[in-house]
XYZ file of C-alpha atoms in Angstrom:
283
model
C -21.690 -4.663 -10.501
C -20.309 -7.374 -8.539
C -19.444 -7.443 -4.701
C -15.530 -7.590 -5.753
C -15.926 -4.521 -7.775
C -17.980 -2.361 -5.383
C -15.624 -3.433 -2.502
C -12.415 -2.202 -4.152
C -14.292 0.680 -5.476
C -15.446 1.823 -1.870
C -11.713 1.274 -0.449
C -10.566 3.477 -2.985
C -12.684 6.307 -1.805
C -10.871 6.552 1.602
C -13.586 7.995 3.353
C -12.900 8.204 7.303
C -16.691 6.897 7.845
C -16.426 4.006 5.130
C -13.676 1.748 7.170
C -12.842 -1.633 6.111
C -15.407 -3.064 8.815
C -18.144 -0.526 7.575
C -17.677 -1.831 3.734
C -17.617 -5.585 4.499
C -20.776 -4.905 6.715
C -22.628 -3.341 3.907
C -21.831 -5.870 1.337
C -22.572 -8.737 3.871
C -26.001 -7.244 4.748
C -26.956 -7.034 1.064
C -25.567 -10.546 0.287
C -27.408 -11.915 3.448
C -24.126 -13.172 5.152
C -23.151 -12.698 8.537
C -19.493 -13.380 8.051
C -16.983 -12.035 5.491
C -15.870 -15.616 4.414
C -19.201 -16.491 3.274
C -19.247 -13.352 1.136
C -15.678 -13.925 -0.258
C -17.002 -17.284 -1.486
C -19.669 -15.173 -3.606
C -17.426 -12.272 -4.264
C -17.929 -12.313 -7.873
C -21.740 -12.425 -7.836
C -23.830 -9.300 -8.795
C -25.165 -7.155 -5.919
C -28.710 -8.168 -5.113
C -29.979 -4.728 -4.421
C -27.576 -1.892 -5.590
C -29.794 1.065 -5.173
C -30.144 0.020 -1.586
C -26.546 -0.406 -1.312
C -25.858 3.259 -2.635
C -28.447 4.621 -0.296
C -26.543 3.090 2.621
C -23.219 4.266 1.395
C -24.726 7.767 1.165
C -26.020 7.950 4.497
C -22.852 6.712 6.040
C -20.709 9.050 4.065
C -22.609 11.865 5.834
C -21.998 10.603 9.028
C -24.974 8.523 10.134
C -23.693 5.452 12.124
C -23.417 2.573 10.062
C -25.328 0.146 12.885
C -28.139 2.659 12.617
C -28.274 2.638 8.925
C -28.238 -1.355 8.552
C -30.445 -1.745 11.694
C -28.372 -3.958 13.784
C -24.853 -4.151 15.640
C -22.670 -7.120 16.119
C -22.273 -7.900 19.959
C -19.780 -10.767 21.284
C -21.131 -13.429 19.137
C -24.379 -12.222 17.353
C -26.435 -9.629 15.708
C -28.788 -6.990 17.872
C -31.356 -4.662 16.389
C -30.336 -1.061 17.291
C -32.157 2.097 16.351
C -31.320 5.864 17.177
C -33.307 5.291 20.378
C -30.433 2.766 21.872
C -26.865 3.286 22.054
C -24.537 1.495 19.917
C -22.696 -1.190 21.751
C -18.918 -0.967 22.132
C -16.194 -3.292 22.417
C -15.975 -2.258 26.158
C -19.289 -3.436 26.843
C -18.709 -6.788 25.142
C -15.559 -6.946 27.585
C -18.101 -5.959 30.606
C -20.434 -8.875 29.490
C -17.872 -11.587 29.074
C -16.299 -10.913 32.246
C -19.499 -10.604 34.183
C -20.291 -13.758 32.774
C -17.131 -15.565 34.043
C -17.568 -14.039 37.447
C -20.861 -15.149 37.595
C -19.641 -18.740 37.156
C -16.580 -18.274 39.650
C -18.807 -16.808 42.423
C -22.510 -18.425 42.198
C -21.097 -21.696 40.859
C -23.977 -24.142 40.299
C -26.563 -21.886 41.796
C -28.948 -21.791 38.910
C -31.761 -19.746 40.347
C -29.826 -16.422 40.867
C -31.465 -12.992 40.171
C -29.614 -10.673 37.643
C -30.715 -6.975 36.945
C -29.337 -5.119 34.038
C -29.995 -1.314 34.844
C -30.450 0.885 31.899
C -30.774 -2.256 29.838
C -31.198 -0.245 26.300
C -31.326 -2.552 23.567
C -31.064 -5.511 26.031
C -27.751 -6.810 24.689
C -26.280 -7.321 28.345
C -29.438 -9.094 29.965
C -29.688 -11.074 26.593
C -26.315 -12.388 26.894
C -26.480 -13.323 30.563
C -29.668 -15.097 30.332
C -28.436 -17.134 27.220
C -25.401 -18.219 29.344
C -27.375 -18.573 32.586
C -30.767 -19.990 31.057
C -32.240 -20.800 34.683
C -31.473 -17.419 35.901
C -33.993 -15.159 36.652
C -33.029 -11.972 34.746
C -34.460 -8.649 34.546
C -33.995 -5.636 32.147
C -34.861 -2.034 33.766
C -35.057 0.952 31.640
C -36.781 4.168 31.887
C -37.338 4.648 28.030
C -40.538 2.577 26.478
C -38.831 2.811 23.191
C -35.572 1.028 24.249
C -37.734 -1.572 25.980
C -39.432 -2.231 22.484
C -36.252 -3.097 20.962
C -34.968 -5.000 24.167
C -38.270 -7.302 23.649
C -37.660 -7.602 20.173
C -34.140 -8.624 20.391
C -35.247 -11.061 23.296
C -37.673 -12.523 20.965
C -35.104 -12.934 18.147
C -32.592 -14.809 20.825
C -35.307 -16.838 22.117
C -34.826 -16.013 25.785
C -37.340 -15.102 28.500
C -36.327 -11.810 30.231
C -38.547 -9.720 32.341
C -38.158 -6.095 31.029
C -39.732 -3.314 33.188
C -40.134 0.136 32.395
C -38.850 2.365 35.665
C -36.222 4.559 36.772
C -32.860 2.441 37.258
C -32.629 4.684 40.544
C -35.977 3.272 41.756
C -35.614 0.754 44.369
C -35.612 -2.972 43.358
C -37.972 -4.848 46.121
C -36.806 -8.443 44.737
C -33.773 -10.300 46.037
C -30.601 -9.148 44.082
C -27.783 -11.472 43.200
C -25.848 -9.806 40.543
C -26.322 -6.074 39.286
C -24.461 -5.310 35.673
C -24.730 -1.488 34.620
C -23.474 0.618 32.001
C -24.948 3.840 33.077
C -24.760 7.474 31.507
C -21.547 8.715 32.831
C -20.391 11.748 30.700
C -20.788 15.679 32.261
C -20.078 17.713 29.053
C -21.191 17.306 25.727
C -17.591 18.841 24.535
C -16.072 15.496 25.471
C -18.077 13.617 23.023
C -17.217 13.071 19.387
C -19.745 14.630 16.811
C -20.948 11.471 15.387
C -22.259 10.297 18.716
C -23.469 13.494 20.069
C -25.598 14.030 16.983
C -26.955 10.634 16.507
C -27.040 8.571 19.688
C -29.362 9.122 22.601
C -28.297 11.448 25.198
C -30.519 10.065 27.630
C -27.918 7.291 27.893
C -25.177 9.476 27.712
C -25.104 12.121 30.158
C -25.168 12.619 33.967
C -24.330 15.276 36.334
C -22.154 14.557 38.175
C -20.860 11.805 36.510
C -20.875 9.652 39.469
C -24.753 10.083 39.859
C -25.908 6.826 38.808
C -23.278 5.090 40.510
C -23.687 6.296 43.453
C -27.500 5.463 43.583
C -26.711 1.849 42.627
C -23.985 1.491 45.352
C -26.886 1.719 47.671
C -27.741 -1.977 46.858
C -24.315 -2.742 48.883
C -26.157 -2.309 52.089
C -29.650 -3.746 50.830
C -29.107 -7.151 52.491
C -26.151 -9.351 53.674
C -26.280 -11.765 50.929
C -23.421 -12.375 48.363
C -23.909 -9.646 45.875
C -21.897 -8.807 42.400
C -21.645 -5.516 40.877
C -20.163 -5.049 37.471
C -19.956 -1.618 35.737
C -18.876 0.000 32.877
C -17.011 3.567 33.868
C -15.644 6.602 32.349
C -11.737 6.183 31.853
C -11.181 9.249 34.407
C -13.636 8.156 37.120
C -11.512 5.521 39.082
C -10.312 8.064 41.738
C -13.915 9.610 42.200
C -15.384 6.144 42.665
C -12.823 5.039 44.767
C -13.309 7.858 47.304
C -16.987 7.262 47.373
C -16.544 3.416 48.179
C -13.923 4.089 50.683
C -15.656 6.842 52.485
C -19.312 5.238 52.465
C -18.649 1.576 52.014
C -15.092 1.274 53.830
C -13.877 -2.484 53.751
C -16.249 -3.403 50.487
C -14.393 -5.901 48.099
C -13.720 -3.822 44.868
C -11.646 -3.879 42.064
C -10.947 -1.817 38.938
C -9.838 -3.233 35.479
C -8.839 -1.790 32.412
C -9.974 -2.419 28.605
C -8.115 -3.730 25.925
C -6.472 -0.235 25.152
C -5.100 -0.050 28.801
C -7.823 2.516 29.980
C -9.643 2.012 33.386
C -13.059 1.208 32.189
C -14.640 -1.415 34.620
C -15.522 -1.599 38.292
C -16.174 -5.033 40.183
C -17.936 -5.071 43.358
C -18.163 -8.357 45.497
C -19.822 -8.011 48.837
C -18.853 -10.567 51.332
C -16.251 -11.946 49.234
C -12.602 -11.299 48.408
C -12.233 -9.865 44.748
C -8.749 -11.222 44.721
C -9.504 -14.712 44.537
C -11.688 -14.013 41.609
C -9.079 -12.357 39.698
C -11.656 -9.972 38.474
């Protein structure tokens, strides 16, 4: 069977897990391409490993996330290894990565030796993306899971960047100077609010926190860590703006902060800039 025949066969199934993106990803994986246009140029060639393709399809139809099945996920502009030990990167995290990169450029300008910390690094995608954009920065990825760090180190090796990955609790104090903190912490209180596929397959350690502001409150303490310029960039739950605002206003009154929306119009990001006006950076 050719890629063309399999493509249209799968499209006709109308399976909720076999979306257009998933079908393309399965066939590109078999053909060894990273983009669909390359596959189209070979659309009438025979599938290389039909048994493996059928196995992938069967697993995905049963609900297993296709990124875990394929062993990698696309993030911003490249593929990263993912396993059930790490979260699958979402579009919101891509937005966080790009916006943080742009803010670093605006705030720190030509300062090359800044110290960037990715708290709860998981697969290492945020740390790696920022290191690629700021090769002279000191980038550290922290995670409590040794299995996550194995994946993160492998991803860093593939992307040919040097990052200091440390196995420790993200709530532990950082003794080094800190210029940038980027963090996508656990923030879900109840399993009832999580879709069944995520709940079944993705690591609960990276999903749940009680209360949901727990990790934010601890990381906020770095606001008073020194008097240096500091950027903090967080991904947040869409219902957390009021609670986080109350914490910042009560405990860090006068600190510059701003919430931002994702591509769907939901408030999903929080940026804190100490000793600077957030408005002038349009964050």
